[in-house]
XYZ file of C-alpha atoms in Angstrom:
442
model
C -19.385 11.840 22.558
C -15.866 11.010 21.386
C -15.066 7.939 19.365
C -11.570 6.771 18.551
C -10.692 4.255 15.854
C -10.564 1.556 18.513
C -13.963 2.553 19.840
C -15.736 2.183 16.546
C -16.839 -1.348 17.352
C -16.342 -3.380 20.491
C -17.753 -6.841 20.862
C -17.542 -8.574 24.203
C -17.313 -12.094 22.901
C -15.244 -13.641 20.129
C -17.308 -14.140 17.027
C -15.519 -17.255 15.888
C -16.384 -20.760 16.949
C -14.582 -22.134 19.993
C -11.046 -23.354 19.695
C -10.956 -26.916 18.440
C -8.611 -29.694 19.343
C -5.285 -30.238 17.631
C -5.638 -31.255 13.975
C -3.107 -32.472 11.460
C -2.861 -31.078 7.951
C -4.763 -33.324 5.567
C -6.881 -34.906 8.303
C -9.862 -32.520 8.139
C -12.156 -31.185 5.393
C -10.115 -27.963 5.497
C -7.234 -29.929 4.012
C -8.886 -32.492 1.770
C -6.693 -34.690 -0.421
C -7.499 -32.586 -3.489
C -5.957 -29.571 -1.810
C -2.307 -28.604 -2.295
C -0.129 -29.853 0.543
C 2.332 -27.517 2.228
C 4.604 -28.984 4.865
C 5.773 -26.181 7.164
C 9.530 -25.831 7.435
C 11.102 -27.175 10.659
C 10.951 -24.523 13.367
C 8.790 -22.230 11.253
C 7.236 -19.164 12.866
C 5.312 -16.447 11.051
C 4.699 -12.762 11.514
C 1.678 -11.173 9.886
C 0.816 -7.470 9.660
C -2.788 -6.431 9.109
C -4.860 -3.280 9.361
C -6.439 -2.228 12.654
C -10.061 -3.322 12.824
C -13.055 -1.043 12.741
C -15.083 -4.085 13.781
C -13.630 -5.825 16.797
C -15.331 -9.096 15.866
C -13.223 -9.194 12.698
C -10.013 -9.253 14.713
C -11.411 -11.630 17.329
C -12.384 -14.172 14.682
C -9.074 -13.789 12.823
C -7.072 -14.429 15.977
C -9.258 -17.390 16.955
C -8.707 -18.949 13.529
C -4.984 -18.272 13.815
C -4.945 -20.110 17.122
C -6.639 -23.068 15.439
C -3.919 -23.082 12.811
C -1.174 -23.116 15.437
C -2.868 -25.997 17.246
C -3.136 -27.929 13.988
C 0.429 -27.341 12.780
C 2.558 -26.188 15.660
C 3.470 -23.038 13.719
C 3.270 -19.919 15.880
C 1.854 -16.853 14.137
C 2.344 -13.355 15.521
C -0.357 -10.991 14.260
C 0.475 -7.281 14.438
C -1.686 -4.377 13.294
C -1.249 -0.855 12.004
C -3.593 2.002 11.143
C -5.163 1.918 7.709
C -3.060 4.843 6.525
C 0.192 3.152 7.604
C -0.319 -0.174 5.846
C 0.587 1.069 2.356
C 3.954 2.686 3.210
C 4.977 -0.163 5.516
C 4.266 -2.744 2.821
C 6.283 -0.772 0.290
C 9.237 -0.502 2.664
C 9.155 -4.222 3.465
C 9.083 -5.086 -0.229
C 11.934 -2.739 -1.096
C 14.304 -3.575 1.763
C 13.524 -7.287 1.770
C 12.713 -7.704 5.438
C 9.741 -7.387 7.731
C 6.553 -9.396 8.202
C 6.184 -12.657 6.303
C 2.615 -11.823 5.322
C 0.571 -8.634 5.049
C -2.964 -7.540 4.298
C -2.529 -4.723 1.777
C -4.989 -2.377 0.054
C -6.434 -2.256 -3.437
C -3.772 -2.707 -6.145
C -0.776 -2.154 -3.863
C 0.539 -5.630 -4.713
C 0.995 -4.465 -8.321
C 3.615 -1.956 -7.177
C 6.059 -4.710 -6.203
C 4.896 -7.985 -7.835
C 8.438 -9.337 -8.114
C 8.779 -9.099 -4.323
C 5.814 -11.375 -3.674
C 5.493 -15.137 -3.528
C 3.579 -16.716 -6.394
C 0.500 -18.336 -4.838
C -1.179 -19.388 -8.078
C -1.533 -23.015 -6.998
C -3.428 -21.913 -3.898
C -5.486 -19.309 -5.734
C -6.563 -21.785 -8.402
C -7.402 -24.444 -5.826
C -9.546 -22.129 -3.687
C -11.321 -20.687 -6.717
C -12.110 -24.160 -8.012
C -13.395 -25.413 -4.674
C -15.456 -22.403 -3.636
C -17.341 -21.348 -6.751
C -14.741 -19.026 -8.229
C -13.388 -15.606 -7.321
C -15.309 -12.418 -7.998
C -13.613 -10.629 -10.885
C -12.955 -7.307 -9.145
C -11.053 -8.649 -6.134
C -9.280 -11.218 -8.317
C -7.938 -8.432 -10.520
C -6.297 -6.777 -7.534
C -4.501 -10.042 -6.674
C -3.428 -11.307 -10.098
C -0.839 -10.148 -12.612
C 0.197 -11.717 -15.917
C -2.056 -14.681 -15.199
C -0.528 -15.378 -11.779
C -1.816 -14.864 -8.247
C 0.594 -12.503 -6.504
C -1.695 -12.586 -3.472
C -5.105 -13.854 -2.392
C -8.044 -11.419 -2.460
C -9.333 -11.554 1.091
C -12.297 -9.196 1.327
C -14.070 -6.151 0.018
C -15.056 -3.719 2.752
C -18.423 -2.569 1.546
C -19.350 1.092 1.273
C -22.984 2.201 1.358
C -25.247 5.074 2.269
C -25.993 5.098 6.005
C -28.882 7.357 7.004
C -31.410 8.261 9.685
C -34.760 7.075 8.416
C -36.881 9.392 10.562
C -34.906 12.442 9.415
C -35.231 11.506 5.742
C -38.999 11.318 6.253
C -38.962 14.586 8.185
C -37.243 16.143 5.171
C -40.237 15.129 3.050
C -38.971 11.922 1.421
C -40.939 8.705 1.833
C -37.980 6.682 0.580
C -34.319 7.291 -0.097
C -33.694 8.660 -3.626
C -32.172 6.216 -6.069
C -30.585 8.760 -8.435
C -28.076 11.579 -8.000
C -30.579 14.324 -8.830
C -32.961 13.176 -6.115
C -30.068 12.677 -3.724
C -29.001 16.309 -4.098
C -32.544 17.468 -3.340
C -32.614 15.273 -0.231
C -29.317 16.719 1.014
C -30.658 20.250 0.521
C -33.783 19.359 2.484
C -31.796 17.725 5.301
C -29.639 20.795 5.633
C -32.721 22.997 6.010
C -34.001 20.946 8.948
C -30.593 20.875 10.689
C -29.556 17.318 9.824
C -26.970 17.786 7.051
C -25.044 15.199 5.071
C -21.299 14.680 5.359
C -18.961 12.935 2.901
C -15.193 12.693 3.210
C -13.111 15.016 1.034
C -9.957 14.313 3.061
C -7.287 11.625 2.729
C -9.383 8.756 4.036
C -7.996 5.528 2.553
C -11.496 4.114 2.355
C -14.128 6.820 2.660
C -12.295 9.569 0.776
C -11.469 7.324 -2.164
C -14.873 5.653 -2.202
C -16.690 8.977 -2.397
C -14.399 10.536 -5.013
C -14.532 7.536 -7.335
C -18.309 7.356 -7.057
C -18.572 11.041 -7.977
C -16.413 10.496 -11.062
C -17.825 7.206 -12.299
C -21.472 8.025 -11.677
C -21.132 10.870 -14.181
C -19.272 8.806 -16.783
C -15.771 10.094 -16.062
C -12.627 8.010 -15.614
C -9.007 8.574 -14.745
C -7.588 6.644 -17.719
C -8.838 4.856 -20.815
C -8.358 1.196 -21.681
C -4.810 1.829 -22.850
C -3.776 3.668 -19.696
C -3.910 7.152 -21.225
C -4.957 9.808 -18.694
C -8.394 11.138 -19.692
C -9.520 12.794 -16.452
C -9.774 16.168 -18.245
C -13.199 15.619 -19.804
C -16.744 17.016 -19.942
C -17.935 14.106 -17.804
C -15.411 14.919 -15.092
C -16.464 18.564 -15.207
C -20.092 17.563 -14.624
C -19.047 15.436 -11.657
C -17.117 18.349 -10.132
C -20.057 20.695 -10.590
C -22.305 18.149 -8.905
C -19.817 17.716 -6.056
C -19.773 21.479 -5.523
C -23.550 21.573 -5.161
C -23.513 18.651 -2.721
C -20.724 20.210 -0.687
C -22.903 23.260 -0.015
C -25.228 21.008 1.990
C -22.468 19.366 4.085
C -21.543 19.855 7.695
C -18.383 22.049 7.815
C -14.919 20.477 7.822
C -15.284 17.438 5.573
C -12.232 18.447 3.523
C -9.991 17.373 6.431
C -11.833 14.195 7.391
C -10.120 10.810 7.599
C -11.902 7.459 7.729
C -13.085 7.764 11.324
C -14.549 11.281 11.209
C -17.875 10.603 9.571
C -18.481 7.755 12.022
C -17.925 10.114 14.928
C -20.169 12.856 13.593
C -22.956 10.470 12.645
C -22.922 8.717 16.020
C -22.898 12.082 17.769
C -26.199 12.870 16.041
C -24.705 15.631 13.903
C -25.423 14.070 10.495
C -28.377 12.613 8.655
C -26.468 10.850 5.854
C -22.958 9.444 5.374
C -21.268 6.872 3.135
C -19.559 4.232 5.257
C -18.980 0.611 6.044
C -21.398 -1.148 8.377
C -19.205 -0.109 11.314
C -21.262 2.983 12.168
C -24.390 0.872 12.578
C -22.644 -1.888 14.515
C -21.180 0.646 16.940
C -24.612 1.987 17.782
C -26.110 -1.487 17.899
C -23.503 -3.001 20.204
C -23.442 -0.048 22.602
C -27.181 0.619 22.699
C -27.685 -0.953 26.128
C -25.243 1.485 27.696
C -26.221 4.640 25.820
C -29.861 5.629 25.163
C -28.772 8.010 22.404
C -26.993 5.216 20.530
C -30.016 2.975 21.062
C -32.166 5.587 19.328
C -29.684 5.913 16.470
C -29.368 2.152 15.997
C -33.135 1.792 15.717
C -33.328 4.617 13.179
C -30.429 3.581 10.885
C -31.100 2.309 7.380
C -28.643 1.564 4.576
C -28.811 1.561 0.796
C -26.424 1.567 -2.137
C -25.119 4.840 -3.499
C -27.414 6.669 -5.940
C -27.139 6.058 -9.673
C -25.872 8.991 -11.715
C -26.165 10.018 -15.377
C -24.107 6.986 -16.413
C -27.233 4.928 -15.682
C -25.764 2.103 -13.616
C -24.402 1.445 -10.163
C -20.635 2.066 -10.198
C -18.890 1.954 -6.851
C -15.425 1.531 -5.409
C -15.268 -0.829 -2.435
C -12.066 -1.036 -0.446
C -10.379 -4.349 -1.170
C -7.721 -6.054 0.908
C -5.300 -8.660 -0.453
C -3.239 -11.153 1.566
C 0.328 -11.299 0.265
C 3.429 -13.297 1.190
C 6.780 -11.567 0.697
C 9.268 -13.752 -1.138
C 11.978 -13.001 1.415
C 10.189 -15.145 4.005
C 12.298 -18.102 5.183
C 9.065 -20.082 5.664
C 7.103 -20.018 2.384
C 5.413 -23.376 2.971
C 4.235 -22.374 6.427
C 2.924 -19.063 5.062
C 1.005 -20.802 2.283
C -0.384 -23.356 4.734
C -1.579 -20.506 6.953
C -3.441 -18.757 4.157
C -4.911 -22.025 2.946
C -6.227 -22.746 6.422
C -7.698 -19.250 6.831
C -9.525 -19.436 3.482
C -11.093 -22.859 4.031
C -14.826 -22.897 4.758
C -14.805 -23.432 8.517
C -12.461 -20.548 9.168
C -13.649 -18.201 6.415
C -17.310 -18.470 7.370
C -16.441 -17.789 11.005
C -14.442 -14.712 10.013
C -17.113 -13.276 7.696
C -19.745 -13.754 10.381
C -17.413 -12.384 13.046
C -16.897 -9.209 11.045
C -20.652 -8.599 11.273
C -20.995 -7.703 7.603
C -17.927 -5.460 7.488
C -15.859 -7.850 5.345
C -17.509 -9.170 2.194
C -16.440 -12.522 0.767
C -14.280 -12.719 -2.360
C -15.135 -16.372 -3.101
C -18.644 -16.875 -4.443
C -19.458 -19.926 -2.314
C -19.487 -17.785 0.836
C -22.213 -15.438 -0.416
C -24.815 -17.406 1.551
C -23.219 -16.638 4.911
C -26.111 -15.888 7.308
C -24.608 -12.533 8.295
C -26.129 -11.030 5.134
C -29.705 -12.079 5.925
C -29.920 -11.941 9.723
C -30.171 -8.140 9.701
C -31.574 -6.154 6.752
C -29.099 -3.334 7.430
C -26.332 -5.658 6.153
C -27.974 -6.303 2.790
C -26.502 -3.214 1.094
C -23.007 -4.560 1.834
C -23.568 -8.152 0.739
C -22.560 -7.733 -2.903
C -19.547 -5.443 -2.532
C -17.138 -7.940 -4.121
C -19.568 -8.682 -6.930
C -20.264 -5.086 -7.922
C -17.019 -3.227 -7.214
C -15.141 -1.454 -9.983
C -11.323 -1.387 -9.592
C -9.773 2.002 -8.931
C -7.610 1.784 -12.064
C -10.671 1.738 -14.336
C -10.640 1.613 -17.288
C -6.929 0.931 -17.680
C -4.715 -1.886 -16.450
C -3.879 -2.244 -12.791
C -0.250 -1.676 -11.936
C 2.252 0.760 -10.502
C 0.524 3.783 -12.030
C -2.993 3.008 -10.794
C -1.730 2.203 -7.302
C 0.498 5.274 -7.081
C -2.213 7.611 -8.390
C -4.566 6.438 -5.679
C -1.862 6.510 -2.997
C -1.196 10.150 -3.917
C -4.923 10.992 -3.577
C -5.004 12.599 -7.007
C -8.742 12.165 -7.479
C -9.657 12.995 -3.883
C -7.660 16.238 -4.033
C -9.258 17.250 -7.330
C -12.696 17.376 -5.754
C -11.486 18.862 -2.470
C -9.749 21.769 -4.201
C -12.760 22.528 -6.364
C -15.481 22.319 -3.712
C -13.518 24.462 -1.245
C -12.748 27.115 -3.837
C -8.978 26.605 -3.759
C -9.141 26.078 -7.523
C -11.686 26.486 -10.288
C -13.171 23.232 -11.599
C -11.019 23.529 -14.722
C -7.859 24.194 -12.713
C -8.579 21.278 -10.379
C -9.137 18.969 -13.334
C -5.970 20.062 -15.108
C -3.935 19.656 -11.937
C -5.255 16.107 -11.499
C -4.345 15.377 -15.108
C -0.760 16.535 -14.565
C -0.347 14.597 -11.343
C -1.737 11.378 -12.809
C 0.543 11.683 -15.825
C 3.567 11.651 -13.532
C 2.750 8.012 -12.815
C 1.176 6.841 -16.050
C 4.039 8.186 -18.195
C 6.762 6.385 -16.211
C-alpha cells in the first residue's frame, strides 16, 4: 500500500453546505451591524496561498465558503496551495520582497518574523473575539504582537496518540497508559509482538516538532526561560533525551528520516501499533474502508488518546497552529479583510470545522460545540487542541528567535542525533544550545 500526501484523505462530497444565493455585505447575520464594515476596492481580486490539505474535506469546505464570498461581494479569490514544508519559506520571501499572494495561512509564530510586513487586523480580531466567546490564549499569542493582531489565528491541528486497540490488548494492556513510564513499557511490549511504535525524528513540520516538544516539556525542560535566555542545557533536558533513547529502541527502523506523511503510511500499511498524528490517519481508513478490507479492519480497531503525562505532572503538548495573515503590500486591504471576516463568521466557520472532520480545531471558544467533536469518539482527543496547546517559544516571548529556532529544527535534531548515536546526549544538548543562541542573541 502506498499513500501520497494527496491520498491521505479523500472525501467524495463537499463537506460544506450548498452554495447559497448572492448576498450583500451587511444583509446577513454574518455581517451584522455591530461588525466592522469593509467595502472592497473597485475591481478587487484576491490571491490566497494555503497549505495542502491532509483532509480533503477541509479544502472542499474552504473553497465552498470562498465561492459564497465571491457570490456575496463579487470579489474573485484564487486559492493556491503548497506543501507544508514550503509554506514557511514562501511566506518569508513574499514578506521580504513585497509581492506575492495577498493572504497566506502560515505556521506557528512565523508571523512574528515579519510583523511590519503584515496588515494590522486588530479591529477584526477584537470583533470576532467579542462575538464568539473569545480567542484561546495559545493561538491568540501566535497572531498578536505588542497588543495588536498581526493575523487571525485560524486553527490548531490537533496531535494525539493513534493506536490499534486490539494490539495494545494483545501486548497485555487493558487500557492505554497515561504516563510516560507506562508508555515506554507498552512500546517495549508492542515491539516484542511485532507491532512496534513509530514517532517522527525527521524534519516533519507537524509531527517532528510535536514529538520533540512533547519529549522536552513532559520532562520539565524548555528551550528558553521567561526572559528569552537559552536554557536547553539542563538536567531536565538530559532526562528527556535518555527517555527518548529508550523509546527509540522500540521503534520501527527509519524514523529519523520521516516527514509528516511517513507515519500515516506505515500505520495504514499495518506496520505500526502506535503513532502520534492528526486525525487524518483514522479518516483515511474510515473513508476508504468500503474499497479496502484491510483499511476497514484498521478503522474499526483505531482508538485515540492524548499524549502520556511525564514527570512534569501535567499534559503539555505542542499542536500545530495556522494563522491567516494579510501582507501589507496588497492593493486590496478592504477586500482581504472582508474575506477573512466572512470566513470566520459562524455559518462559514462551522461548515469548515465540520468539513475538516476534526482535523482543524477551532480557535474561537464559541465553536467548541461543533458536532464534529461528539459524533465520533475518535475525534474527542483532538477537540481541545487550541485550549491546551503550549506555544513553541515557551517559556520566552514569541518572535524572530522562537520562529527561527523551530524553522531550523534545533530541538528535533537534538533528539535525532542522540537517539541514532551520532552524538552523545551531552553533545547533542550542547549543540542545540549553540544553535538556539545564534537566534536568541541576535
